[in-house]
Backbone as numpy.savetxt, mean C-alpha at the origin, in Angstrom:
# Nx Ny Nz CAx CAy CAz Cx Cy Cz
-2.35 -20.35 12.35 -3.12 -19.33 13.03 -4.48 -19.21 12.35
-5.57 -19.37 13.10 -6.89 -19.27 12.51 -7.30 -17.81 12.41
-8.12 -17.51 11.42 -8.59 -16.16 11.19 -10.11 -16.21 11.14
-10.78 -15.93 12.27 -12.23 -16.13 12.34 -13.02 -15.26 11.36
-12.51 -14.09 11.03 -13.26 -13.19 10.16 -12.94 -13.41 8.68
-11.83 -14.10 8.39 -11.43 -14.29 7.00 -10.84 -13.04 6.36
-10.55 -12.02 7.15 -9.98 -10.78 6.58 -8.57 -11.02 6.08
-8.29 -10.55 4.87 -6.93 -10.61 4.32 -6.21 -9.31 4.61
-4.89 -9.41 4.72 -4.06 -8.22 4.85 -3.30 -8.07 3.54
-3.53 -6.96 2.85 -2.93 -6.73 1.55 -2.04 -5.50 1.61
-1.11 -5.41 0.69 -0.20 -4.26 0.68 0.10 -3.87 -0.76
0.23 -2.57 -0.97 0.50 -2.02 -2.29 1.78 -1.18 -2.23
2.68 -1.39 -3.20 3.90 -0.58 -3.25 4.48 -0.62 -4.65
5.11 0.47 -5.04 5.85 0.53 -6.30 7.33 0.33 -6.01
7.98 -0.44 -6.89 9.39 -0.77 -6.70 10.16 -0.60 -8.01
11.43 -0.22 -7.89 12.33 -0.21 -9.03 12.86 -1.63 -9.26
13.57 -1.82 -10.35 14.16 -3.13 -10.63 15.12 -3.59 -9.54
15.77 -2.63 -8.89 16.68 -3.01 -7.80 15.97 -3.01 -6.44
14.65 -3.06 -6.46 13.88 -3.29 -5.23 13.69 -2.09 -4.33
13.91 -0.88 -4.84 13.80 0.32 -4.01 12.39 0.91 -4.11
11.93 1.49 -3.00 10.63 2.16 -3.03 10.77 3.68 -3.01
11.99 4.18 -2.99 12.28 5.59 -3.30 13.71 5.65 -3.81
14.06 6.79 -4.37 15.37 6.93 -4.99 16.47 7.31 -4.03
17.66 7.52 -4.57 18.84 7.82 -3.77 18.73 9.17 -3.06
17.81 10.03 -3.53 17.64 11.35 -2.92 16.90 11.35 -1.60
16.44 10.19 -1.17 15.74 10.11 0.12 14.27 9.77 -0.03
13.54 9.75 1.09 12.15 9.31 1.09 11.23 10.08 0.15
11.59 11.31 -0.20 10.76 12.09 -1.11 11.15 11.95 -2.57
12.12 11.12 -2.88 12.63 10.98 -4.26 11.86 9.89 -5.00
10.84 10.32 -5.75 10.02 9.38 -6.53 10.18 9.59 -8.03
11.29 10.22 -8.44 11.48 10.54 -9.86 11.43 9.30 -10.74
11.97 8.18 -10.25 11.99 6.96 -11.06 10.58 6.42 -11.31
9.62 6.76 -10.44 8.28 6.20 -10.53 7.30 7.09 -11.30
7.60 8.39 -11.36 6.63 9.37 -11.85 6.00 9.02 -13.19
6.77 8.62 -14.22 6.12 8.35 -15.51 5.20 7.14 -15.49
5.42 6.23 -14.56 4.75 4.93 -14.58 3.47 4.90 -13.77
3.41 5.68 -12.69 2.26 5.59 -11.79 1.00 6.21 -12.38
1.14 6.96 -13.48 -0.05 7.52 -14.13 -0.37 6.80 -15.43
0.29 5.67 -15.66 0.04 4.88 -16.87 -1.30 4.15 -16.75
-1.80 3.67 -17.89 -3.06 2.94 -17.88 -2.97 1.70 -17.00
-1.88 0.95 -17.11 -1.76 -0.28 -16.32 -1.68 0.03 -14.83
-1.03 1.12 -14.46 -0.93 1.49 -13.05 -2.28 1.92 -12.50
-3.04 2.67 -13.30 -4.37 3.11 -12.82 -5.31 1.93 -12.69
-5.26 1.00 -13.63 -6.09 -0.20 -13.52 -5.69 -1.02 -12.28
-4.39 -1.11 -12.05 -3.84 -1.82 -10.89 -4.34 -1.17 -9.59
-4.36 0.16 -9.55 -4.80 0.87 -8.36 -6.27 0.57 -8.07
-7.07 0.42 -9.12 -8.47 0.07 -8.91 -8.62 -1.27 -8.21
-7.73 -2.20 -8.54 -7.78 -3.53 -7.92 -7.53 -3.49 -6.43
-6.63 -2.63 -5.99 -6.15 -2.71 -4.61 -7.23 -2.40 -3.59
-8.19 -1.56 -3.95 -9.17 -1.12 -2.96 -10.53 -1.76 -3.12
-10.77 -2.51 -4.20 -12.13 -2.97 -4.48 -12.71 -3.88 -3.39
-11.87 -4.63 -2.69 -12.38 -5.50 -1.62 -11.89 -5.07 -0.24
-11.28 -3.88 -0.16 -10.73 -3.40 1.12 -11.74 -2.50 1.84
-11.80 -2.66 3.15 -12.69 -1.83 3.97 -11.92 -1.02 5.02
-10.64 -1.28 5.14 -9.79 -0.56 6.09 -8.48 -0.18 5.40
-8.07 1.07 5.55 -6.76 1.52 5.06 -5.83 1.66 6.26
-4.70 0.99 6.21 -3.70 1.07 7.27 -2.50 1.83 6.72
-2.14 2.93 7.38 -1.14 3.85 6.85 -0.13 4.22 7.93
1.09 4.52 7.49 2.05 5.18 8.35 1.77 6.67 8.37
2.34 7.37 9.34 2.05 8.80 9.49 2.42 9.62 8.26
3.60 9.39 7.70 4.06 10.23 6.58 3.13 10.07 5.39
2.74 8.83 5.09 1.82 8.62 3.97 0.45 9.22 4.27
-0.02 9.05 5.49 -1.33 9.60 5.84 -1.36 11.10 5.62
-0.32 11.79 6.06 -0.28 13.24 5.91 -0.14 13.64 4.44
0.67 12.88 3.69 0.80 13.17 2.27 -0.48 12.92 1.50
-1.14 11.82 1.80 -2.40 11.48 1.13 -3.47 12.53 1.44
-3.49 13.01 2.68 -4.47 14.00 3.09 -4.35 15.27 2.25
-3.12 15.59 1.87 -2.90 16.80 1.09 -3.24 16.65 -0.38
-3.49 15.42 -0.83 -3.69 15.20 -2.26 -5.05 14.59 -2.62
-5.39 13.46 -2.01 -6.54 12.68 -2.50 -7.91 13.30 -2.28
-8.19 14.01 -1.19 -9.53 14.58 -1.04 -9.91 15.51 -2.20
-8.95 16.27 -2.72 -9.26 17.16 -3.84 -9.53 16.36 -5.11
-8.86 15.22 -5.28 -9.11 14.36 -6.44 -10.53 13.80 -6.37
-10.97 13.45 -5.17 -12.32 12.90 -4.99 -13.38 13.89 -5.45
-13.10 15.18 -5.33 -14.06 16.22 -5.70 -13.90 16.71 -7.14
-12.83 16.28 -7.82 -12.49 16.79 -9.15 -13.19 15.98 -10.24
-14.23 16.53 -10.81 -15.01 15.80 -11.82 -14.22 15.56 -13.10
-13.12 16.29 -13.30 -12.31 16.09 -14.50 -11.19 15.07 -14.29
-11.05 14.57 -13.07 -10.00 13.58 -12.77 -10.33 12.26 -13.46
-9.30 11.46 -13.72 -9.50 10.12 -14.26 -10.46 9.37 -13.32
-11.48 8.69 -13.87 -12.46 8.02 -13.01 -11.83 6.98 -12.06
-10.73 6.37 -12.48 -10.06 5.40 -11.61 -9.40 6.11 -10.43
-8.76 7.25 -10.69 -8.16 8.03 -9.61 -9.25 8.52 -8.65
-10.35 8.98 -9.23 -11.44 9.52 -8.42 -12.09 8.42 -7.58
-12.23 7.23 -8.18 -12.81 6.11 -7.43 -11.97 5.75 -6.22
-10.66 5.67 -6.44 -9.75 5.38 -5.31 -9.82 6.49 -4.27
-9.80 7.74 -4.72 -9.81 8.88 -3.80 -11.07 8.87 -2.94
-12.22 8.61 -3.56 -13.47 8.56 -2.80 -13.44 7.42 -1.79
-12.92 6.28 -2.22 -12.82 5.16 -1.28 -11.95 5.54 -0.09
-10.79 6.15 -0.35 -9.86 6.49 0.72 -10.47 7.50 1.69
-11.18 8.48 1.17 -11.81 9.49 2.02 -12.89 8.85 2.89
-13.67 7.93 2.32 -14.85 7.39 3.00 -14.57 6.19 3.90
-13.47 5.47 3.65 -13.24 4.21 4.37 -12.65 4.44 5.76
-12.68 3.40 6.58 -12.01 3.43 7.88 -10.50 3.51 7.65
-9.85 4.43 8.36 -8.40 4.58 8.25 -7.77 4.43 9.62
-6.69 3.65 9.68 -5.92 3.49 10.90 -4.50 3.97 10.59
-4.03 4.96 11.35 -2.71 5.54 11.13 -1.80 5.14 12.29
-0.68 4.51 11.94 0.30 4.14 12.96 1.24 5.31 13.18
1.29 5.80 14.40 2.16 6.94 14.69 2.42 7.02 16.18
3.64 7.42 16.52 3.99 7.68 17.92 4.02 9.17 18.19
3.77 10.00 17.16 3.90 11.45 17.33 2.59 12.21 17.10
1.66 11.68 16.33 0.40 12.40 16.07 -0.45 12.42 17.33
-0.95 13.60 17.67 -1.80 13.73 18.85 -3.27 13.50 18.53
-3.64 13.80 17.29 -5.04 13.61 16.90 -5.11 13.12 15.46
-6.23 12.53 15.11 -6.40 11.95 13.78 -6.44 13.06 12.73
-5.70 12.90 11.62 -5.63 13.95 10.61 -6.84 13.97 9.67
-7.65 12.92 9.66 -8.81 12.83 8.76 -10.03 12.41 9.54
-11.19 12.61 8.91 -12.42 11.97 9.42 -12.31 10.47 9.21
-13.06 9.72 10.02 -13.07 8.25 9.93 -11.66 7.67 10.09
-10.87 8.32 10.93 -9.47 7.92 11.14 -9.19 7.82 12.64
-8.44 6.79 12.99 -7.94 6.74 14.37 -6.43 6.53 14.33
-5.76 7.12 15.30 -4.30 7.02 15.42 -4.00 5.97 16.47
-3.08 5.07 16.14 -2.70 4.00 17.05 -1.18 4.02 17.21
-0.71 4.02 18.45 0.71 3.95 18.74 1.01 2.54 19.26
1.22 1.62 18.31 1.46 0.22 18.65 2.18 -0.43 17.48
2.85 -1.56 17.72 3.51 -2.26 16.61 2.51 -2.68 15.54
2.94 -2.61 14.28 2.06 -2.94 13.15 1.46 -4.33 13.28
2.27 -5.30 13.72 1.77 -6.68 13.81 0.64 -6.79 14.82
0.74 -6.07 15.94 -0.32 -6.10 16.95 -1.59 -5.45 16.42
-1.44 -4.34 15.72 -2.60 -3.63 15.17 -3.32 -4.50 14.15
-2.57 -5.15 13.27 -3.17 -6.01 12.26 -3.88 -7.20 12.89
-3.26 -7.79 13.90 -3.89 -8.92 14.59 -5.23 -8.50 15.18
-5.28 -7.31 15.78 -6.54 -6.81 16.33 -7.57 -6.54 15.24
-7.13 -5.93 14.12 -8.06 -5.62 13.03 -8.64 -6.90 12.41
-7.82 -7.93 12.32 -8.28 -9.18 11.71 -9.32 -9.89 12.57
-9.36 -9.56 13.86 -10.26 -10.26 14.78 -11.72 -9.80 14.65
-11.94 -8.64 14.05 -13.30 -8.12 13.92 -13.50 -7.54 12.53
-14.74 -7.34 12.16 -15.06 -6.69 10.90 -14.93 -7.63 9.72
-14.99 -7.04 8.53 -14.88 -7.82 7.30 -14.22 -6.97 6.23
-13.83 -7.60 5.15 -13.15 -6.90 4.06 -11.64 -6.88 4.29
-10.92 -6.61 3.20 -9.46 -6.58 3.28 -8.96 -5.39 4.08
-7.80 -5.57 4.68 -7.06 -4.49 5.35 -5.92 -4.14 4.40
-5.97 -2.95 3.83 -4.99 -2.54 2.82 -3.93 -1.62 3.42
-2.68 -2.07 3.35 -1.55 -1.22 3.72 -1.10 -0.55 2.43
-1.39 0.74 2.32 -1.24 1.40 1.03 0.03 2.25 0.96
1.03 1.70 0.28 2.27 2.43 -0.02 3.06 2.85 1.21
2.80 2.24 2.35 3.51 2.59 3.59 4.53 1.51 3.91
5.74 1.69 3.41 6.79 0.68 3.62 7.10 0.50 5.10
6.96 1.56 5.89 7.25 1.45 7.33 6.28 0.50 8.02
5.13 0.26 7.41 4.15 -0.68 7.95 4.31 -2.05 7.26
4.57 -2.02 5.97 4.69 -3.28 5.21 5.87 -4.11 5.72
6.99 -3.46 5.99 8.19 -4.21 6.39 7.99 -5.05 7.65
7.45 -4.48 8.75 7.24 -5.33 9.93 6.19 -6.42 9.70
5.24 -6.18 8.82 4.24 -7.21 8.53 4.85 -8.35 7.72
5.78 -8.03 6.82 6.52 -9.08 6.11 7.35 -9.90 7.11
7.97 -9.19 8.04 8.82 -9.87 9.03 8.01 -10.80 9.92
6.74 -10.43 10.17 5.86 -11.25 11.02 5.02 -12.23 10.20
5.24 -12.26 8.88 4.48 -13.12 7.96 2.97 -12.92 8.13
2.55 -11.65 8.14 1.14 -11.32 8.29 0.49 -10.80 7.01
1.26 -10.72 5.92 0.67 -10.25 4.66 0.14 -11.43 3.86
-1.05 -11.26 3.31 -1.68 -12.30 2.50 -1.60 -12.02 1.01
-1.45 -10.76 0.64 -1.39 -10.39 -0.78 -0.49 -9.18 -0.95
0.31 -9.19 -2.02 1.16 -8.06 -2.40 0.74 -7.56 -3.78
0.42 -6.27 -3.86 0.19 -5.60 -5.14 1.46 -4.79 -5.43
2.22 -5.21 -6.42 3.48 -4.54 -6.74 3.43 -3.94 -8.14
3.87 -2.70 -8.25 4.09 -2.08 -9.55 5.61 -1.97 -9.70
6.18 -2.77 -10.59 7.63 -2.79 -10.78 7.95 -1.95 -12.01
8.77 -0.92 -11.82 9.10 -0.01 -12.91 10.49 -0.33 -13.46
10.68 -0.18 -14.79 11.94 -0.59 -15.41 13.05 0.44 -15.26
13.38 0.73 -14.01 14.46 1.67 -13.70 15.27 1.10 -12.54
16.55 1.39 -12.54 17.42 1.05 -11.42 17.72 2.34 -10.69
17.30 2.42 -9.43 17.47 3.67 -8.67 18.91 3.83 -8.20
19.60 2.73 -7.88 20.98 2.80 -7.45 21.18 3.27 -6.02
20.10 3.57 -5.33 20.15 4.01 -3.94 18.74 4.15 -3.44
18.60 4.34 -2.13 17.27 4.40 -1.54 16.96 3.12 -0.78
15.86 3.12 -0.08 15.49 2.00 0.77 14.92 0.85 -0.05
15.27 -0.37 0.35 14.73 -1.58 -0.28 13.58 -2.12 0.56
12.62 -2.75 -0.11 11.51 -3.35 0.61 11.91 -4.66 1.27
12.60 -5.50 0.53 12.90 -6.85 1.03 14.29 -6.87 1.66
14.32 -6.69 2.96 15.58 -6.69 3.70 16.03 -8.12 3.98
17.33 -8.29 4.20 17.83 -9.58 4.66 17.20 -9.92 6.01
17.02 -11.21 6.25 16.50 -11.65 7.54 15.01 -11.89 7.58
14.30 -11.64 6.47 12.87 -11.94 6.45 12.66 -13.45 6.50
11.54 -13.90 7.04 11.27 -15.35 7.03 11.08 -15.82 5.59
11.50 -17.03 5.32 11.31 -17.61 3.99 9.82 -17.88 3.79
9.26 -17.38 2.69 7.84 -17.57 2.39 7.66 -17.87 0.92
6.53 -18.47 0.58 6.24 -18.80 -0.82 5.01 -18.01 -1.26
5.05 -17.51 -2.47 3.98 -16.69 -3.02 3.61 -17.22 -4.40
2.35 -17.02 -4.79 1.92 -17.41 -6.12 1.46 -16.17 -6.88
1.82 -16.09 -8.15 1.45 -14.95 -9.00 0.01 -15.16 -9.47
-0.89 -14.27 -9.08 -2.30 -14.43 -9.44 -2.75 -13.47 -10.52
-1.94 -12.45 -10.81 -2.30 -11.52 -11.88 -1.04 -10.80 -12.33
-0.93 -10.56 -13.63 0.17 -9.76 -14.15 -0.28 -8.99 -15.38
0.13 -7.75 -15.44 -0.15 -6.90 -16.59 1.10 -6.08 -16.88
1.40 -5.90 -18.15 2.54 -5.06 -18.52 2.02 -3.79 -19.16
2.70 -2.69 -18.87 2.29 -1.39 -19.38 3.08 -0.98 -20.61
2.59 0.04 -21.26 3.22 0.52 -22.50 4.61 1.09 -22.25
4.90 1.49 -21.02 6.23 2.03 -20.70 7.16 0.97 -20.11
6.67 -0.26 -20.00 7.50 -1.33 -19.48 7.29 -1.64 -18.02
6.37 -0.95 -17.36 6.06 -1.27 -15.97 5.27 -2.57 -15.88
5.42 -3.27 -14.78 4.69 -4.52 -14.55 3.82 -4.37 -13.32
2.54 -4.65 -13.46 1.60 -4.66 -12.34 1.40 -6.12 -11.95
1.84 -6.47 -10.75 1.85 -7.86 -10.30 1.04 -8.02 -9.02
0.33 -9.13 -8.93 -0.39 -9.47 -7.70 0.10 -10.85 -7.24
0.64 -10.89 -6.04 1.14 -12.14 -5.45 0.33 -12.47 -4.20
-0.10 -13.73 -4.10 -0.79 -14.21 -2.90 0.10 -15.13 -2.12
0.08 -14.97 -0.81 0.87 -15.82 0.08 0.32 -17.25 0.06
1.19 -18.22 -0.12 0.83 -19.62 -0.08 0.98 -20.08 1.37
-0.12 -20.53 1.97 -0.07 -20.95 3.38 -0.48 -22.41 3.49
C-alpha cells in the first residue's frame, strides 16, 4: 500500500509484564502504572511520542479524561517542563476523537468521527503531514494492529504483573515483524521501548 504523504501512524501505551494496559479492577485501575509513569525515563519517553506528531487520535474515554487533566498542566508554570511540553502540544494540535456517542467535540481543534479506526487512519494518511499519534487509547490501537496500520509502537513496560485486566495483544492478530529502535531503562525497572514496523 503506497502512502503519498509519508505520514506514519504511531501509538503509545503502558503495559504490565503480563501485557495488560489496566489492572484487574477494570478500565480505571492504573495502580500498577502509577509509580512508573512519573519517572524520568517515562517523562523522557513521553517527549519522544509527540515531537514529530501533528494529529492526536483518541478514543472517547481518553479524550474526556485528558480534557480534565492536561489543559491545566499546560498552564502550570511549576509543572515538569516535559509534562508541560506534551500538554501544550495536545491542547494546540489537531485532535480526532472516535466516538459513536459524543454529539459535539469536547475540545477546541477537535473533531468527532463515528467510523472504524482503520477507515479514519486511511483518510488521515491521505492528506497533511507529520505523524498521527494514537495516544494511550487501546480501543483505537487494537483495531489498527488488526489491520496492520501501525508503523511505530511506543511502549512503557512496567515490572509488575497485574493478573487481570485487558491485554493489548489479542490472539488472532496478523503476524508482523518489528525492529527495536530505542530502549531506555528506568530507576524503578520500567522499560521505555520504541518498535518500528518492518515492511
